[in-house]
C-alpha cells in the first residue's frame, strides 16, 4: 500500500519529496455545499490520482500570497517509489466564487481542467447558512436565515471584491452571491475554453456516483477505474440546533435573487435544471411554503 502524503509546510508545499513530486492535474473549483468533498473522495479513488495534503487547499484564494510572483509550492510529494499516480487534485470550492482565484489559476496553468459541481441554489443557500450558523461563526456573529438571505449580492460584483467587504465577509456573507451560477459561469467561460470546464449536476452525481465518475474520468482523458467505486457517503448536514426555521417570505427573497440568473446558467451550462427546487418555484410547481417547511424539517428546526 502507498504511504500517506507527506505533511505540507505552512505554505502548502510538501516538506520533502524523496520520490519526486506530482503536479496538480485537476482542480475541483466549486461550488460550495454541492458535494465537492464526496467528489474529491471519488476522484482520489482513481488509480492515477493521488490525495493532496488536504482536500481544500485554499491555495488560490490566499490573499497573503504575492500573486505578482511565479506560483511555487502547488504540488504534492509522490508517496513512494512504486506509486502509480500521475497527478493530484485540489478541491477548493471557493475558487469559482472568490474574486481573482480563477485568474490566478489561469496564470498558473491555462490548460488545467476545472471541475464544477452545481446544486439547486435555494437548497445550496440553506445548506450554506446551516454551516455558517453551526460551525463557522461564533454565537455572537450568527445571523438568522432571514437576515442572511437579505444580504444582497449584485451579479455585476462577480469577479470583483464588493466595496468594503473583507475576506471574512466574502466567506460568511456571500450565501446569496454564491448561488449566482449564471454570472459566475459566464466569468469562468471568459477565462477558460468550454472544454476545460467539466460541469456536474450534484443531484445526478448523488444518484449514481459510479456513472458520474466514469464519465468524468473519461472526459479528463484518464483510463477507466480499475475497481468499482465504494459508495461515498455525503457529508452529513447539521440538524437539531437552535435556530429559527425559514419562512415562505425568506424563500421568496431567494427566488427573486435567482430569477434571472438561473435561466442564464441553464443556457450557458447546458444542464437540465427543470427539476431543481428554484426552477419549480419559478414555474409554480412548488410553493414557497412547501419549500420552507421541507428545509426546516430537514434541519430539525420544525418538529
Short mmCIF file of N, CA, C and O in Angstrom, two decimals, residues 32-33 58 60-64 93-101 104 124 128-129 131-132 136-137 141 143 148 151-154 156-180 184:
data_model
loop_
_atom_site.label_atom_id
_atom_site.label_comp_id
_atom_site.label_asym_id
_atom_site.label_seq_id
_atom_site.Cartn_x
_atom_site.Cartn_y
_atom_site.Cartn_z
N UNK A 32 -19.46 25.53 -3.50
CA UNK A 32 -19.55 25.16 -2.10
C UNK A 32 -20.91 24.56 -1.77
O UNK A 32 -21.94 24.99 -2.28
N UNK A 33 -20.88 23.52 -0.93
CA UNK A 33 -22.09 22.80 -0.49
C UNK A 33 -22.78 22.08 -1.65
O UNK A 33 -24.00 21.95 -1.67
N UNK A 58 -7.17 25.75 -0.55
CA UNK A 58 -7.34 27.22 -0.48
C UNK A 58 -6.08 27.94 -0.94
O UNK A 58 -5.70 28.98 -0.38
N UNK A 60 -5.45 29.29 -4.10
CA UNK A 60 -5.65 30.44 -4.97
C UNK A 60 -6.59 31.50 -4.38
O UNK A 60 -6.83 32.53 -5.01
N UNK A 61 -7.10 31.26 -3.18
CA UNK A 61 -7.86 32.31 -2.50
C UNK A 61 -7.13 32.81 -1.26
O UNK A 61 -7.72 33.40 -0.37
N UNK A 62 -5.82 32.57 -1.24
CA UNK A 62 -4.98 33.03 -0.14
C UNK A 62 -4.48 34.44 -0.45
O UNK A 62 -3.61 34.64 -1.30
N UNK A 63 -5.04 35.42 0.24
CA UNK A 63 -4.70 36.81 -0.05
C UNK A 63 -3.40 37.25 0.61
O UNK A 63 -2.96 38.38 0.41
N UNK A 64 -2.75 36.36 1.36
CA UNK A 64 -1.46 36.71 1.96
C UNK A 64 -0.31 36.44 1.01
O UNK A 64 0.83 36.86 1.28
N UNK A 93 -13.78 24.53 -3.20
CA UNK A 93 -14.95 25.04 -3.91
C UNK A 93 -15.11 26.55 -3.86
O UNK A 93 -15.96 27.09 -4.57
N UNK A 94 -14.29 27.22 -3.08
CA UNK A 94 -14.35 28.69 -3.06
C UNK A 94 -13.77 29.31 -4.33
O UNK A 94 -14.07 30.48 -4.64
N UNK A 95 -12.96 28.58 -5.08
CA UNK A 95 -12.28 29.18 -6.24
C UNK A 95 -13.25 29.75 -7.27
O UNK A 95 -12.97 30.77 -7.89
N UNK A 96 -14.35 29.07 -7.48
CA UNK A 96 -15.31 29.50 -8.51
C UNK A 96 -15.87 30.88 -8.20
O UNK A 96 -16.15 31.67 -9.11
N UNK A 97 -15.99 31.17 -6.91
CA UNK A 97 -16.60 32.43 -6.48
C UNK A 97 -15.58 33.49 -6.12
O UNK A 97 -15.81 34.69 -6.34
N UNK A 98 -14.46 33.11 -5.56
CA UNK A 98 -13.53 34.05 -4.94
C UNK A 98 -12.94 35.01 -5.97
O UNK A 98 -12.39 34.58 -6.99
N UNK A 99 -13.04 36.33 -5.74
CA UNK A 99 -12.51 37.31 -6.69
C UNK A 99 -11.02 37.09 -6.96
O UNK A 99 -10.21 37.06 -6.03
N UNK A 100 -10.68 36.91 -8.22
CA UNK A 100 -9.29 36.74 -8.61
C UNK A 100 -8.79 35.31 -8.65
O UNK A 100 -7.73 35.05 -9.24
N UNK A 101 -9.50 34.36 -8.03
CA UNK A 101 -8.98 32.99 -7.94
C UNK A 101 -8.85 32.34 -9.32
O UNK A 101 -7.83 31.70 -9.62
N UNK A 104 -5.93 33.67 -11.19
CA UNK A 104 -4.68 33.13 -10.68
C UNK A 104 -4.44 31.71 -11.19
O UNK A 104 -3.31 31.35 -11.51
N UNK A 124 -28.86 25.05 -1.85
CA UNK A 124 -27.46 25.32 -1.52
C UNK A 124 -27.35 26.44 -0.51
O UNK A 124 -26.57 26.37 0.46
N UNK A 128 -25.60 26.26 3.15
CA UNK A 128 -24.51 27.18 3.47
C UNK A 128 -24.81 27.91 4.78
O UNK A 128 -23.94 28.06 5.64
N UNK A 129 -26.04 28.38 4.91
CA UNK A 129 -26.42 29.07 6.15
C UNK A 129 -26.28 28.15 7.35
O UNK A 129 -25.75 28.56 8.39
N UNK A 131 -24.27 25.65 7.73
CA UNK A 131 -22.84 25.50 8.01
C UNK A 131 -22.30 26.72 8.76
O UNK A 131 -21.61 26.58 9.77
N UNK A 132 -22.62 27.91 8.27
CA UNK A 132 -22.16 29.12 8.94
C UNK A 132 -22.69 29.19 10.38
O UNK A 132 -21.96 29.50 11.32
N UNK A 136 -19.18 27.67 11.56
CA UNK A 136 -18.19 28.66 11.13
C UNK A 136 -18.16 29.91 12.01
O UNK A 136 -17.10 30.49 12.23
N UNK A 137 -19.30 30.34 12.48
CA UNK A 137 -19.37 31.62 13.18
C UNK A 137 -19.59 31.45 14.68
O UNK A 137 -20.29 30.53 15.12
N UNK A 141 -21.84 36.22 16.34
CA UNK A 141 -21.74 36.65 14.94
C UNK A 141 -22.81 36.01 14.06
O UNK A 141 -22.92 36.35 12.89
N UNK A 143 -26.07 35.05 12.11
CA UNK A 143 -27.26 35.72 11.56
C UNK A 143 -28.33 34.68 11.32
O UNK A 143 -28.04 33.52 11.00
N UNK A 148 -29.70 36.51 6.63
CA UNK A 148 -28.69 36.07 5.66
C UNK A 148 -29.16 36.24 4.23
O UNK A 148 -28.42 36.75 3.37
N UNK A 151 -28.98 39.72 2.60
CA UNK A 151 -27.70 40.37 2.27
C UNK A 151 -27.55 40.28 0.76
O UNK A 151 -27.22 39.23 0.20
N UNK A 152 -27.82 41.35 0.09
CA UNK A 152 -27.83 41.32 -1.37
C UNK A 152 -26.44 41.14 -1.97
O UNK A 152 -25.42 41.47 -1.36
N UNK A 153 -26.44 40.60 -3.17
CA UNK A 153 -25.18 40.42 -3.92
C UNK A 153 -25.52 40.62 -5.39
O UNK A 153 -26.18 39.80 -6.01
N UNK A 154 -25.06 41.74 -5.94
CA UNK A 154 -25.39 42.06 -7.32
C UNK A 154 -24.57 41.19 -8.27
O UNK A 154 -23.36 41.02 -8.05
N UNK A 156 -23.28 41.84 -10.96
CA UNK A 156 -22.17 42.59 -11.54
C UNK A 156 -20.94 42.57 -10.64
O UNK A 156 -19.84 42.92 -11.09
N UNK A 157 -21.11 42.15 -9.39
CA UNK A 157 -19.96 42.07 -8.48
C UNK A 157 -19.11 40.83 -8.72
O UNK A 157 -17.98 40.75 -8.23
N UNK A 158 -19.65 39.84 -9.42
CA UNK A 158 -18.92 38.59 -9.62
C UNK A 158 -17.58 38.88 -10.30
O UNK A 158 -17.50 39.58 -11.30
N UNK A 159 -16.52 38.30 -9.74
CA UNK A 159 -15.18 38.51 -10.27
C UNK A 159 -14.46 39.68 -9.64
O UNK A 159 -13.27 39.88 -9.89
N UNK A 160 -15.16 40.46 -8.83
CA UNK A 160 -14.55 41.60 -8.15
C UNK A 160 -14.88 41.51 -6.67
O UNK A 160 -15.77 40.75 -6.25
N UNK A 161 -14.20 42.31 -5.87
CA UNK A 161 -14.50 42.35 -4.44
C UNK A 161 -15.49 43.49 -4.19
O UNK A 161 -15.20 44.65 -4.51
N UNK A 162 -16.65 43.19 -3.61
CA UNK A 162 -17.60 44.26 -3.30
C UNK A 162 -16.96 45.32 -2.39
O UNK A 162 -16.18 44.98 -1.49
N UNK A 163 -17.26 46.55 -2.63
CA UNK A 163 -16.68 47.65 -1.86
C UNK A 163 -16.93 47.45 -0.37
O UNK A 163 -18.07 47.21 0.06
N UNK A 164 -15.87 47.52 0.41
CA UNK A 164 -15.99 47.42 1.86
C UNK A 164 -16.03 46.01 2.41
O UNK A 164 -16.08 45.83 3.63
N UNK A 165 -16.00 44.99 1.55
CA UNK A 165 -16.08 43.60 2.01
C UNK A 165 -14.68 43.08 2.35
O UNK A 165 -13.76 43.17 1.56
N UNK A 166 -14.55 42.48 3.53
CA UNK A 166 -13.31 41.85 3.96
C UNK A 166 -13.28 40.41 3.47
O UNK A 166 -14.28 39.88 2.94
N UNK A 167 -12.15 39.74 3.68
CA UNK A 167 -12.06 38.32 3.35
C UNK A 167 -13.11 37.53 4.14
O UNK A 167 -13.75 36.62 3.61
N UNK A 168 -13.28 37.89 5.42
CA UNK A 168 -14.28 37.17 6.23
C UNK A 168 -15.68 37.41 5.69
O UNK A 168 -16.50 36.47 5.66
N UNK A 169 -15.97 38.62 5.24
CA UNK A 169 -17.28 38.89 4.64
C UNK A 169 -17.49 38.00 3.42
O UNK A 169 -18.58 37.44 3.23
N UNK A 170 -16.46 37.87 2.60
CA UNK A 170 -16.60 37.06 1.39
C UNK A 170 -16.87 35.60 1.72
O UNK A 170 -17.57 34.90 0.98
N UNK A 171 -16.36 35.14 2.84
CA UNK A 171 -16.56 33.74 3.21
C UNK A 171 -17.89 33.51 3.92
O UNK A 171 -18.47 32.42 3.81
N UNK A 172 -18.38 34.51 4.65
CA UNK A 172 -19.54 34.27 5.51
C UNK A 172 -20.80 35.02 5.10
O UNK A 172 -21.90 34.63 5.49
N UNK A 173 -20.67 36.10 4.33
CA UNK A 173 -21.83 36.91 3.98
C UNK A 173 -22.23 36.75 2.50
O UNK A 173 -23.08 37.48 2.01
N UNK A 174 -21.63 35.78 1.84
CA UNK A 174 -21.86 35.60 0.40
C UNK A 174 -22.81 34.46 0.09
O UNK A 174 -22.76 33.88 -0.99
N UNK A 175 -23.67 34.12 1.05
CA UNK A 175 -24.57 32.97 0.87
C UNK A 175 -25.42 33.13 -0.39
O UNK A 175 -25.53 32.20 -1.20
N UNK A 176 -26.01 34.28 -0.59
CA UNK A 176 -26.83 34.51 -1.79
C UNK A 176 -25.94 34.60 -3.02
O UNK A 176 -26.23 34.01 -4.07
N UNK A 177 -24.83 35.32 -2.92
CA UNK A 177 -23.96 35.55 -4.06
C UNK A 177 -23.40 34.28 -4.66
O UNK A 177 -23.27 34.16 -5.88
N UNK A 178 -23.10 33.29 -3.85
CA UNK A 178 -22.51 32.06 -4.36
C UNK A 178 -23.49 31.24 -5.19
O UNK A 178 -23.09 30.33 -5.91
N UNK A 179 -24.76 31.55 -5.08
CA UNK A 179 -25.76 30.85 -5.89
C UNK A 179 -26.04 31.51 -7.22
O UNK A 179 -26.87 31.02 -7.99
N UNK A 180 -25.34 32.60 -7.52
CA UNK A 180 -25.49 33.26 -8.82
C UNK A 180 -24.61 32.53 -9.85
O UNK A 180 -23.61 33.05 -10.33
N UNK A 184 -21.37 33.64 -12.48
CA UNK A 184 -20.07 33.03 -12.22
C UNK A 184 -19.60 32.18 -13.40
O UNK A 184 -18.40 32.19 -13.75
#
